[in-house]
Structure formats: structure tokens, C-alpha cells
mmCIF file of N, CA, C and O in Angstrom:
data_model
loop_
_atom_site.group_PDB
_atom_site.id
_atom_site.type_symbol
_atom_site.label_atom_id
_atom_site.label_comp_id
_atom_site.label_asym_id
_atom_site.label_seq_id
_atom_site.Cartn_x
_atom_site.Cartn_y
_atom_site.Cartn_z
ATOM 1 N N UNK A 1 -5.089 21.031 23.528
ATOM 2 C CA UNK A 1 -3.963 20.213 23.144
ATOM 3 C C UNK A 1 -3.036 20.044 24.346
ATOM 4 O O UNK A 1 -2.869 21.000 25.103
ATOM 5 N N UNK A 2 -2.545 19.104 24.518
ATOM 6 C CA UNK A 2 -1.680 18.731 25.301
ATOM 7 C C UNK A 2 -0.335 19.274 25.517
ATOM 8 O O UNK A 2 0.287 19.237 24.456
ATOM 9 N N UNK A 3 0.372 19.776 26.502
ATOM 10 C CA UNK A 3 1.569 20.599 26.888
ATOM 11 C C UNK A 3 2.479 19.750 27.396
ATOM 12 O O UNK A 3 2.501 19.313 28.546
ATOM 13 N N UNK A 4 3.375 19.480 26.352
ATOM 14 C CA UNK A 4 4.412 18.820 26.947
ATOM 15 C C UNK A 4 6.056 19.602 27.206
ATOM 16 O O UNK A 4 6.659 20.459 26.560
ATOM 17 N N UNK A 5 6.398 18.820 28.487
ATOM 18 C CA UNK A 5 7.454 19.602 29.395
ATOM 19 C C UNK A 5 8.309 19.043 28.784
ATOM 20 O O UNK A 5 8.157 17.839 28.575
ATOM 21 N N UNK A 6 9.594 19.775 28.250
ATOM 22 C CA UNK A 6 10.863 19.132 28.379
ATOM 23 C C UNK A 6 12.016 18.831 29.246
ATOM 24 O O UNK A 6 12.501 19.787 29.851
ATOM 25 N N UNK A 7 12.614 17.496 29.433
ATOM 26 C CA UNK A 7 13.178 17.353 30.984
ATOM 27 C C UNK A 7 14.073 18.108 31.029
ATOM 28 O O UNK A 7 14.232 18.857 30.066
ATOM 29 N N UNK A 8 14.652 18.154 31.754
ATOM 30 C CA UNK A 8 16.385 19.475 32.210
ATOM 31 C C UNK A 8 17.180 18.550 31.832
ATOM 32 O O UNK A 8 17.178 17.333 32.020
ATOM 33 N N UNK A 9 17.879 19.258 31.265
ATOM 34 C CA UNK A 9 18.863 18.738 30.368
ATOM 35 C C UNK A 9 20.390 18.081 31.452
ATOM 36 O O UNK A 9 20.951 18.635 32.398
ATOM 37 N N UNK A 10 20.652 16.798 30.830
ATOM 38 C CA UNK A 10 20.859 16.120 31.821
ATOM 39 C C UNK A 10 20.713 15.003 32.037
ATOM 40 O O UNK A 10 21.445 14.015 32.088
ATOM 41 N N UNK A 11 19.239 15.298 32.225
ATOM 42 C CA UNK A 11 18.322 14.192 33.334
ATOM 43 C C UNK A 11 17.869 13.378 32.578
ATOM 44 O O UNK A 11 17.085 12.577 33.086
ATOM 45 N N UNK A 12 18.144 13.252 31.185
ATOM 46 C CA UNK A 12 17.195 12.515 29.900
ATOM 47 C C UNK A 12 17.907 11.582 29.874
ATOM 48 O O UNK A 12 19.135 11.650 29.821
ATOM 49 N N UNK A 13 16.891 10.023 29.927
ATOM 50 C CA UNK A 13 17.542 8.393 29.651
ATOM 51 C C UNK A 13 18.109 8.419 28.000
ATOM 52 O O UNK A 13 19.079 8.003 27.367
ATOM 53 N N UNK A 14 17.393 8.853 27.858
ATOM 54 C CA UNK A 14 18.044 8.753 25.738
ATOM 55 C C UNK A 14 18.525 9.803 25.511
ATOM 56 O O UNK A 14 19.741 9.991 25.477
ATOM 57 N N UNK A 15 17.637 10.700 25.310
ATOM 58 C CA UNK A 15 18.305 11.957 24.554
ATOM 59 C C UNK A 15 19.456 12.546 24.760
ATOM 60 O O UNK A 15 19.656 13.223 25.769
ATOM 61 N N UNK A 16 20.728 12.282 23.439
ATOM 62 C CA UNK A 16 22.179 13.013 23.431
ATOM 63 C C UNK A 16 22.949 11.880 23.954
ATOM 64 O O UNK A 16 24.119 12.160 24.216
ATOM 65 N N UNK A 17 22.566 10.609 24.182
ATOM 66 C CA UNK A 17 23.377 9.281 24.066
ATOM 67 C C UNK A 17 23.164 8.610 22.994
ATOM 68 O O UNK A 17 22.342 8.759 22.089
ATOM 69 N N UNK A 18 24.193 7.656 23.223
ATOM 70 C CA UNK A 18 24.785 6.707 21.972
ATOM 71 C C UNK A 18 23.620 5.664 22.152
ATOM 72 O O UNK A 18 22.935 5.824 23.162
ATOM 73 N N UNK A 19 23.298 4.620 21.319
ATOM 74 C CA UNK A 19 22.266 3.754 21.078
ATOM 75 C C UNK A 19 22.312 2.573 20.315
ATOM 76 O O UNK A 19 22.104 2.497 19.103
ATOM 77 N N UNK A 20 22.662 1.432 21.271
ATOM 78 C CA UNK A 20 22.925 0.254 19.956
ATOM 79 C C UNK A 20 21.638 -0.072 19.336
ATOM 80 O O UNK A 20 20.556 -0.132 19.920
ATOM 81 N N UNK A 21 21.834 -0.248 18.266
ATOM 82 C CA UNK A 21 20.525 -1.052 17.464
ATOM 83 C C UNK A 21 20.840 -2.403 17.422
ATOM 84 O O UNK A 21 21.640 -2.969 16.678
ATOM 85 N N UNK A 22 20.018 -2.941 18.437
ATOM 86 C CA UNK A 22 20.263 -4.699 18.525
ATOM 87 C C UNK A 22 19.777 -5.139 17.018
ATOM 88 O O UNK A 22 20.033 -6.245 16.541
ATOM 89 N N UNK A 23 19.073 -4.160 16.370
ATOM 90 C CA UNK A 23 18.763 -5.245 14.607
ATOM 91 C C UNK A 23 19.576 -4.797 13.494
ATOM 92 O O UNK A 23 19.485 -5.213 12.339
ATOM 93 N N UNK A 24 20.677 -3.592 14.088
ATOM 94 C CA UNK A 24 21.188 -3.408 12.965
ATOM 95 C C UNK A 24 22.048 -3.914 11.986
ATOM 96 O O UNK A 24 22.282 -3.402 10.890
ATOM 97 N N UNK A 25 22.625 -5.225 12.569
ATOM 98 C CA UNK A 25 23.292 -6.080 11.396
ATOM 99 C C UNK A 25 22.280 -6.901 10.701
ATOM 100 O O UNK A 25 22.422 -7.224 9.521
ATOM 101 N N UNK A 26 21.256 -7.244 11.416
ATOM 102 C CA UNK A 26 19.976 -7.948 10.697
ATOM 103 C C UNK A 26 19.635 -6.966 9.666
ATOM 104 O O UNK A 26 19.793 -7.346 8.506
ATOM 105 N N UNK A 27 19.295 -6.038 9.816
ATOM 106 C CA UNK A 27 18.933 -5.003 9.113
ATOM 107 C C UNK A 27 20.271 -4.818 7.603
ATOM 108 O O UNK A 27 20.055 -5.074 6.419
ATOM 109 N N UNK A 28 21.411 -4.371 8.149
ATOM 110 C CA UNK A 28 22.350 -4.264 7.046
ATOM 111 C C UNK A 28 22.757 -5.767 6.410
ATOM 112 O O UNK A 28 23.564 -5.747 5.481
ATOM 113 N N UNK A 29 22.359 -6.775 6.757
ATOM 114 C CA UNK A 29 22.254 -7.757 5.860
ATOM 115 C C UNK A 29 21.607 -8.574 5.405
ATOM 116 O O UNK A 29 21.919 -9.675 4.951
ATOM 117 N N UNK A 30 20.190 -7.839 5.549
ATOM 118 C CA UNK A 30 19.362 -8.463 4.646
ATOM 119 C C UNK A 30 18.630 -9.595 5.894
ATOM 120 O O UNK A 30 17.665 -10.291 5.576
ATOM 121 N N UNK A 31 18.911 -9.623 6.553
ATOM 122 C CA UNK A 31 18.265 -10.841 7.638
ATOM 123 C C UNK A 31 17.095 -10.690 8.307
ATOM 124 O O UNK A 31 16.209 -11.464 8.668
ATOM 125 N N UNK A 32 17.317 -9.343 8.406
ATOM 126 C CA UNK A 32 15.957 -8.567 9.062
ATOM 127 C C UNK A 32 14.684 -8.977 8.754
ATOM 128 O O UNK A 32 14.692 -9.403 7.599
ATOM 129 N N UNK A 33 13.206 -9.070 9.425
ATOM 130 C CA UNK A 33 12.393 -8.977 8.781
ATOM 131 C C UNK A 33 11.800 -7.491 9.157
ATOM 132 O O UNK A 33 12.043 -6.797 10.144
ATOM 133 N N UNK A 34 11.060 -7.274 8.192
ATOM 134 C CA UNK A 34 10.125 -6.344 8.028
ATOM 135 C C UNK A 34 8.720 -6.421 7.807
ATOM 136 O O UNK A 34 8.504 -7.530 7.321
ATOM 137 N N UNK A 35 7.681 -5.792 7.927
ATOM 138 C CA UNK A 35 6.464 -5.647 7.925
ATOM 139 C C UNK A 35 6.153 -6.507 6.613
ATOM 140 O O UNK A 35 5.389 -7.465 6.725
ATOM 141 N N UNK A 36 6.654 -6.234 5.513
ATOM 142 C CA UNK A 36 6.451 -6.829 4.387
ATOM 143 C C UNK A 36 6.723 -8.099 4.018
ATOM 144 O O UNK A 36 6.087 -8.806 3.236
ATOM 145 N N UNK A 37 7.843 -8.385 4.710
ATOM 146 C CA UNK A 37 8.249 -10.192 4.530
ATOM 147 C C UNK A 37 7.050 -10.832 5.383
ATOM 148 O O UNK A 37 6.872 -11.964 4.933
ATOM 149 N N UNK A 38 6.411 -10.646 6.131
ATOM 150 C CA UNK A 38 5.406 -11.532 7.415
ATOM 151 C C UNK A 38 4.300 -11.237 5.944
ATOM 152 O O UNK A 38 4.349 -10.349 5.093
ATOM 153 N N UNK A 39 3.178 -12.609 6.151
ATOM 154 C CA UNK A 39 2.189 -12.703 5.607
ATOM 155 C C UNK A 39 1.324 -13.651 6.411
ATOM 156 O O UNK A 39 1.207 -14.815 6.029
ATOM 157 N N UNK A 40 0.886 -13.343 7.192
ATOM 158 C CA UNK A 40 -0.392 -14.083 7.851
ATOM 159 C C UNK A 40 -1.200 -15.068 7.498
ATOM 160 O O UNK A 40 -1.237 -15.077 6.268
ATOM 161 N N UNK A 41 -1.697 -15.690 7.827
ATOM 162 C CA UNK A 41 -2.209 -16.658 6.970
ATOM 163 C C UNK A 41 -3.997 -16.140 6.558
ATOM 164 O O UNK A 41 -4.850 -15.827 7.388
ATOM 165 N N UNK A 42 -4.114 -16.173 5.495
ATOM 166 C CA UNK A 42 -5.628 -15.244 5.298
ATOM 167 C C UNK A 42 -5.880 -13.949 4.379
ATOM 168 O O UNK A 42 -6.871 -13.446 3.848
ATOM 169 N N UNK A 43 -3.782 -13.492 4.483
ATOM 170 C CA UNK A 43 -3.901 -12.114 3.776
ATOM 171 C C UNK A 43 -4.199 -12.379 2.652
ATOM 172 O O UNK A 43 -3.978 -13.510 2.218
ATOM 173 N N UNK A 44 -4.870 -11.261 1.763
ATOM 174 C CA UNK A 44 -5.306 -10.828 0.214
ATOM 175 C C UNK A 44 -4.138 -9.922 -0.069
ATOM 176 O O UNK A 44 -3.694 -9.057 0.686
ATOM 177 N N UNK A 45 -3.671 -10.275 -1.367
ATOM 178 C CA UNK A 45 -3.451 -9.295 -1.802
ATOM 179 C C UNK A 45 -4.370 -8.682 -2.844
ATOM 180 O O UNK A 45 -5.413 -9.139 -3.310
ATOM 181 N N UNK A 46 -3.829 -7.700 -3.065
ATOM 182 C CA UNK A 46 -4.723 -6.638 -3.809
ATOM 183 C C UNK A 46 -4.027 -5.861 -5.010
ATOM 184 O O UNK A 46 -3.125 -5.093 -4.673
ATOM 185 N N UNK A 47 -4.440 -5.992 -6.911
ATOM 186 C CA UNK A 47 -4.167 -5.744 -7.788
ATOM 187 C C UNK A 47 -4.862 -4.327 -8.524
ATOM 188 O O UNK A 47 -5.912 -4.687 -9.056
ATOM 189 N N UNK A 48 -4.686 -3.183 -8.685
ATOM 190 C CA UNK A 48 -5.369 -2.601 -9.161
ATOM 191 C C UNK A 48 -4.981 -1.555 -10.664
ATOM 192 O O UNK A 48 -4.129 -0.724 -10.977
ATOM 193 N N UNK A 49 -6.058 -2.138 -11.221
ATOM 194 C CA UNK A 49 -5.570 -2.137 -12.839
ATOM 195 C C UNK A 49 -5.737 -0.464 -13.316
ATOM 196 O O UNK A 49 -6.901 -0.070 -13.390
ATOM 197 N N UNK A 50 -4.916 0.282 -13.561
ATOM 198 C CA UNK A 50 -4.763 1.340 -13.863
ATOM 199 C C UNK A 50 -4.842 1.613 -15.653
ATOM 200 O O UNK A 50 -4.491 0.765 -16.474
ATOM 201 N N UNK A 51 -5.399 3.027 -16.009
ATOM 202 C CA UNK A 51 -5.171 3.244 -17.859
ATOM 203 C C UNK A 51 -4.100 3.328 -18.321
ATOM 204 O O UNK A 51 -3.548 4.216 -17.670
ATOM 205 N N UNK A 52 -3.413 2.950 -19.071
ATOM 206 C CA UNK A 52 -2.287 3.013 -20.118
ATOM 207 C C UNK A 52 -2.322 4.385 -20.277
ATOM 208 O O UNK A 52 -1.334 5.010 -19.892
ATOM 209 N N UNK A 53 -3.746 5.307 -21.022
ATOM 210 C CA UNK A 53 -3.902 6.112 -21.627
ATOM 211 C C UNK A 53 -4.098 7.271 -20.686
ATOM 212 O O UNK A 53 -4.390 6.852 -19.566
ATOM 213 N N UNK A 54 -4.036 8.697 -20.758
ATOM 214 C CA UNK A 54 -4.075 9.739 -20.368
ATOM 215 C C UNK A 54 -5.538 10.474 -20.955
ATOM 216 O O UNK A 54 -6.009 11.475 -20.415
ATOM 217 N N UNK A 55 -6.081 9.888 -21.994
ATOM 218 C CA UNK A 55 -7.831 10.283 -22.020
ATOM 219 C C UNK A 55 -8.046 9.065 -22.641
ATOM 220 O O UNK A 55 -7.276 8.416 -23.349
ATOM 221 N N UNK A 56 -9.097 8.845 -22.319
ATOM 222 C CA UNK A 56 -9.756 7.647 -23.416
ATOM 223 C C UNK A 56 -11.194 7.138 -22.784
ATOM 224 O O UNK A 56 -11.305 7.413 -21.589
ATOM 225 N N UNK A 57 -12.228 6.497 -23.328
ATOM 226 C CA UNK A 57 -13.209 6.514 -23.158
ATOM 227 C C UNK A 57 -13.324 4.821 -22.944
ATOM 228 O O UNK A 57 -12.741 4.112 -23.764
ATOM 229 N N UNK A 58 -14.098 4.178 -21.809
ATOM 230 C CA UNK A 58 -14.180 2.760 -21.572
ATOM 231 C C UNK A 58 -15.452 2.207 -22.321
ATOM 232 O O UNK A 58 -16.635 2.210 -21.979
ATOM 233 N N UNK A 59 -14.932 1.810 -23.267
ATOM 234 C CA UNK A 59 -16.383 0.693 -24.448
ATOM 235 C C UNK A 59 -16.886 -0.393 -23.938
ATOM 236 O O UNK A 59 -18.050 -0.786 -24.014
ATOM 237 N N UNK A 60 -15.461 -1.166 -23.102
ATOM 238 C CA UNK A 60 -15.805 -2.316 -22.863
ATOM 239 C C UNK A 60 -15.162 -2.908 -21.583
ATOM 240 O O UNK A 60 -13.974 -2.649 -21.395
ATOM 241 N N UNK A 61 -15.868 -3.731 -20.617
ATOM 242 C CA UNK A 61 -14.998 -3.741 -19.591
ATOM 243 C C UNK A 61 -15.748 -5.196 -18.688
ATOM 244 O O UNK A 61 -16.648 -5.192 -17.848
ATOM 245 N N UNK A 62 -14.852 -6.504 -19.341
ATOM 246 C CA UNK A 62 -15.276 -7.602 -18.909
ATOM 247 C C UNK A 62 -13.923 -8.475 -17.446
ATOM 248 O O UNK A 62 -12.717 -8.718 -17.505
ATOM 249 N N UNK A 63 -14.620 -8.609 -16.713
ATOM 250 C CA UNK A 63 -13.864 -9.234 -15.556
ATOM 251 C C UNK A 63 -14.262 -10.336 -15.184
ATOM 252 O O UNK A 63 -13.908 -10.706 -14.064
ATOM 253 N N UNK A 64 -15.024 -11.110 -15.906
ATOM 254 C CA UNK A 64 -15.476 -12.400 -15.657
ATOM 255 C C UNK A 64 -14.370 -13.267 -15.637
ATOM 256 O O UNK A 64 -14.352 -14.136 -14.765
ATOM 257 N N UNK A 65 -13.016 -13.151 -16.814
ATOM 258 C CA UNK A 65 -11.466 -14.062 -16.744
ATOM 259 C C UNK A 65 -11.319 -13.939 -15.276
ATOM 260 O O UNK A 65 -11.001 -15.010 -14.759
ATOM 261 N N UNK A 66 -11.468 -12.860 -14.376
ATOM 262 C CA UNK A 66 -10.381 -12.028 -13.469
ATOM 263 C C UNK A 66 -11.648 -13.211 -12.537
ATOM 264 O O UNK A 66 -10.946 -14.130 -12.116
ATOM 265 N N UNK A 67 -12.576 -13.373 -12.274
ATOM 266 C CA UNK A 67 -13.476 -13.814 -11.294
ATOM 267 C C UNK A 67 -12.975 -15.347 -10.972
ATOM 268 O O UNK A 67 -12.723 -15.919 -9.911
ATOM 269 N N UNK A 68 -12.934 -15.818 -12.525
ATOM 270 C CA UNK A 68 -12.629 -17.302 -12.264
ATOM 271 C C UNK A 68 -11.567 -18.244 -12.090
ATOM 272 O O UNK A 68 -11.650 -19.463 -11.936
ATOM 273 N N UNK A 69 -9.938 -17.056 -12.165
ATOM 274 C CA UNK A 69 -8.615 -17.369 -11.483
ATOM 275 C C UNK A 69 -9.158 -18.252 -10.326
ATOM 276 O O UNK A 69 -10.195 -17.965 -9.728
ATOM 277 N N UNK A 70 -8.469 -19.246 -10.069
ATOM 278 C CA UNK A 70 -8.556 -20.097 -8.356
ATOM 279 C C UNK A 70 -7.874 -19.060 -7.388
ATOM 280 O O UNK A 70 -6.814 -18.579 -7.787
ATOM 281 N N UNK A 71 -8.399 -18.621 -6.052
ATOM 282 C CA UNK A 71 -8.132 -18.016 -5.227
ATOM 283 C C UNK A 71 -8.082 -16.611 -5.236
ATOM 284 O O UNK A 71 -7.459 -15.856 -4.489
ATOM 285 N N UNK A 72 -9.083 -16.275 -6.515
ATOM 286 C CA UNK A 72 -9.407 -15.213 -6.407
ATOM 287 C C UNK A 72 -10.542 -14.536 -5.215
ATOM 288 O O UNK A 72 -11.270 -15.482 -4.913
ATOM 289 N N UNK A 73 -10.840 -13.685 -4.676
ATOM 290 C CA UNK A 73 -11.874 -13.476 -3.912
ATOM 291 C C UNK A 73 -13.143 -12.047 -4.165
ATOM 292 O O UNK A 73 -14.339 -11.991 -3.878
ATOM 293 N N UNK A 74 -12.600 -11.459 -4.546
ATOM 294 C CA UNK A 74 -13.195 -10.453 -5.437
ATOM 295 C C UNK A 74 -12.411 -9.544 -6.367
ATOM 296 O O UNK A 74 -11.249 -9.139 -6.401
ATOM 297 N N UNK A 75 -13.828 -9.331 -7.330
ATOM 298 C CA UNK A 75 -13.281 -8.255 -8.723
ATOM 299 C C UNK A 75 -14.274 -7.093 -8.311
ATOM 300 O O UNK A 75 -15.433 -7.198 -7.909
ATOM 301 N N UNK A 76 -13.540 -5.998 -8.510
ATOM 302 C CA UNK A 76 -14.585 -4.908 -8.568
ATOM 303 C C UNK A 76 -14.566 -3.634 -9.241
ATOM 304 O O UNK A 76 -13.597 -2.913 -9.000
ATOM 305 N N UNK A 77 -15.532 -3.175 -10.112
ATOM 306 C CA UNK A 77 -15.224 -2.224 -11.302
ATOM 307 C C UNK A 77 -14.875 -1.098 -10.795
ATOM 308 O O UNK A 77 -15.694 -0.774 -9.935
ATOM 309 N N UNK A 78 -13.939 -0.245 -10.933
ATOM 310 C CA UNK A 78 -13.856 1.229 -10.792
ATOM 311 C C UNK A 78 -14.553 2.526 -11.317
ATOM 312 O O UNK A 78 -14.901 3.584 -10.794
ATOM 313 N N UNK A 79 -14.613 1.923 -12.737
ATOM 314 C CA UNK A 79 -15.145 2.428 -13.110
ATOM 315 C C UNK A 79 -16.326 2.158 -14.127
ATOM 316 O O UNK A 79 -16.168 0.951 -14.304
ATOM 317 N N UNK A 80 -17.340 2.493 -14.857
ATOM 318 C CA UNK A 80 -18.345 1.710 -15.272
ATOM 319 C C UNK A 80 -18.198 1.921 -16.934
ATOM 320 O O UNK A 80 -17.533 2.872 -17.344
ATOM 321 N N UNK A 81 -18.894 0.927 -17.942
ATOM 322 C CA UNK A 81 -18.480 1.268 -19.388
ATOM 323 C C UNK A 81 -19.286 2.773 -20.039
ATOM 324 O O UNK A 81 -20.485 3.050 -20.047
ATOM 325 N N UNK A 82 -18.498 3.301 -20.380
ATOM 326 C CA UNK A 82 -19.428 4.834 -20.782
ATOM 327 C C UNK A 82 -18.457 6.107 -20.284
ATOM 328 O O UNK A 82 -18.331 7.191 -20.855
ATOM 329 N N UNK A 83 -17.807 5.654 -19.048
ATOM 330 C CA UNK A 83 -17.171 6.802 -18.344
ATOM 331 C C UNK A 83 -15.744 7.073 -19.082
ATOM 332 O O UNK A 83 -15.224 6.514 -20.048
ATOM 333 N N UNK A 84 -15.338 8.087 -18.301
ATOM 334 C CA UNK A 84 -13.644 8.677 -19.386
ATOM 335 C C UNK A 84 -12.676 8.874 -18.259
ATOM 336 O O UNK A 84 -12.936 9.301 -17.135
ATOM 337 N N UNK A 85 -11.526 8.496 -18.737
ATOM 338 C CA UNK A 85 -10.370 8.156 -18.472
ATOM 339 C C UNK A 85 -9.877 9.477 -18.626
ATOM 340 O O UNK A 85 -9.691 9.952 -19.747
ATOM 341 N N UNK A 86 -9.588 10.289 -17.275
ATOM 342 C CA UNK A 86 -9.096 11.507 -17.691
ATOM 343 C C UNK A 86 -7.285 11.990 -17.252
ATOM 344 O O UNK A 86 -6.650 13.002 -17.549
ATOM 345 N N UNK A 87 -6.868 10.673 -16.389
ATOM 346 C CA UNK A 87 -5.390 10.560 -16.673
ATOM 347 C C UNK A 87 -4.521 9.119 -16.967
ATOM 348 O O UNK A 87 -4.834 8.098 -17.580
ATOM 349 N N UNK A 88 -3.535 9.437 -16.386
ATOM 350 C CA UNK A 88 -3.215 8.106 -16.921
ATOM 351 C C UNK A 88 -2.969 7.237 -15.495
ATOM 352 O O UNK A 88 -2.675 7.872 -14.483
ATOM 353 N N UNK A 89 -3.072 6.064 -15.452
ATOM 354 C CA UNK A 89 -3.444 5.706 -14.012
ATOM 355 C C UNK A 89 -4.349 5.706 -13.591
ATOM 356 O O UNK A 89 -4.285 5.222 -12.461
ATOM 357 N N UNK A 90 -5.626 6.104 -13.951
ATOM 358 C CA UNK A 90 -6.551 6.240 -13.655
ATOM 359 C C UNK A 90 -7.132 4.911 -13.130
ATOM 360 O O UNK A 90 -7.043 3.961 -13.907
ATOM 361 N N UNK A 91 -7.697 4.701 -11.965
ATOM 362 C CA UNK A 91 -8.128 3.420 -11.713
ATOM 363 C C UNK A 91 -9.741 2.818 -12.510
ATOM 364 O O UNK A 91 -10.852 3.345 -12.568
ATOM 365 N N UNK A 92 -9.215 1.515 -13.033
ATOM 366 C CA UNK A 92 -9.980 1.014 -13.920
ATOM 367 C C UNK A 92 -11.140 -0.162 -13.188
ATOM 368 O O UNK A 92 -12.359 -0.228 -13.346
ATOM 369 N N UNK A 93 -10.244 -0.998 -12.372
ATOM 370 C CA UNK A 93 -10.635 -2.155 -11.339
ATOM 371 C C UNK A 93 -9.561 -2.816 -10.738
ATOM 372 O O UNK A 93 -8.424 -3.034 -11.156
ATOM 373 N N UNK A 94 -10.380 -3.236 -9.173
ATOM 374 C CA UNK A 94 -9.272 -4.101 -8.681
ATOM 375 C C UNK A 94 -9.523 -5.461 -8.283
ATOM 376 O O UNK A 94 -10.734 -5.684 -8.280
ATOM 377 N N UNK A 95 -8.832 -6.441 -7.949
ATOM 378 C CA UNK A 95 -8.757 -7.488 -7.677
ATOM 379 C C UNK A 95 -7.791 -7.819 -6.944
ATOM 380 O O UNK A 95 -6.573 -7.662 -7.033
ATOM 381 N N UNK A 96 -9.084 -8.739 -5.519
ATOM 382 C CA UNK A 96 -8.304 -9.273 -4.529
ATOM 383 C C UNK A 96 -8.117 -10.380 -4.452
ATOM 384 O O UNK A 96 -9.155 -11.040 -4.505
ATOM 385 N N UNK A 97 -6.891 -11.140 -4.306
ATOM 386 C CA UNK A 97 -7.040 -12.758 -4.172
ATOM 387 C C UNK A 97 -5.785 -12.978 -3.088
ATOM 388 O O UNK A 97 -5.007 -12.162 -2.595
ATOM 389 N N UNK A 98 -5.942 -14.711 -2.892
ATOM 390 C CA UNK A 98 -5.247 -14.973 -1.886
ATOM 391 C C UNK A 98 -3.915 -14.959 -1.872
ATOM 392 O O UNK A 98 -3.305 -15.230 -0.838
#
């Protein structure tokens, strides 16, 4: 692992000075962007359908509605019909679209 020196105190460009944040009024009013406001052109988002229930057993499990939304791009099962739901949240399926 790597050994890192600490400078003599002093001699440090940042450390124990003051620091403007050139975004911080962007930031405190909302102007800012963040990672989350940018969307690229291409991104998916992504839906993933969780159980209501805390046990329960899957009988039935059709995603053909979920396939034929416009701009959908894929559905995919989590889990298969037969299996058990052993909390709640449990992931069921997700779906990505544009």
C-alpha cells in the first residue's frame, strides 16, 4: 500500500484556509446542476417492481402490457412463477425504457 507523507505544516496550498465555492449560490438556489438534472441523450431509465407483501407466493406473472409501452426497451423477470416472496421489496421485475 502506498505511504503517504504529510506536508509541514505551513507549506499546504489548501489545508487550514478559507475557500470560496464559486457554485455555492448556484447550489443554495436551486440553479445548480447536478448529476441528476443532465440526461444524455440515449439514457434508460430503469423501474423495478418490488412485493407489497412480506411472504407470498408468485402464481402469476405476465409482462407482456410492460413490453408493449412505446419506448420501452426491455422487461425482465426477477423472479420466476412458483418462487416465494420472502420480504417485502423483494424484487419481482424490472423495466427499462427511454
Amino acid at each position: 500500500m502506498a505511504e503517504y507523507v504529510w506536508p509541514k505544516q505551513g507549506t499546504a496550498s489548501v489545508l487550514g484556509k478559507g475557500i470560496d465555492r464559486i457554485d455555492g449560490v448556484d447550489k443554495a438556489t436551486g440553479a445548480g446542476k447536478y448529476a441528476y438534472d443532465i440526461t444524455p441523450a440515449g439514457t434508460l431509465h430503469a423501474k423495478m417492481l418490488g412485493s407489497p407483501h412480506a411472504h407470498a407466493k408468485i402464481t402469476a406473472l405476465d409482462l407482456s402490457p410492460a413490453e408493449k409501452v412505446p419506448g420501452v426497451v426491455a422487461v425482465m423477470a426477477m423472479k420466476e412463477v412458483g418462487n416465494e416472496i420472502r420480504w417485502q421489496g423483494d424484487q419481482i421485475a424490472v423495466v427499462a425504457a427511454e
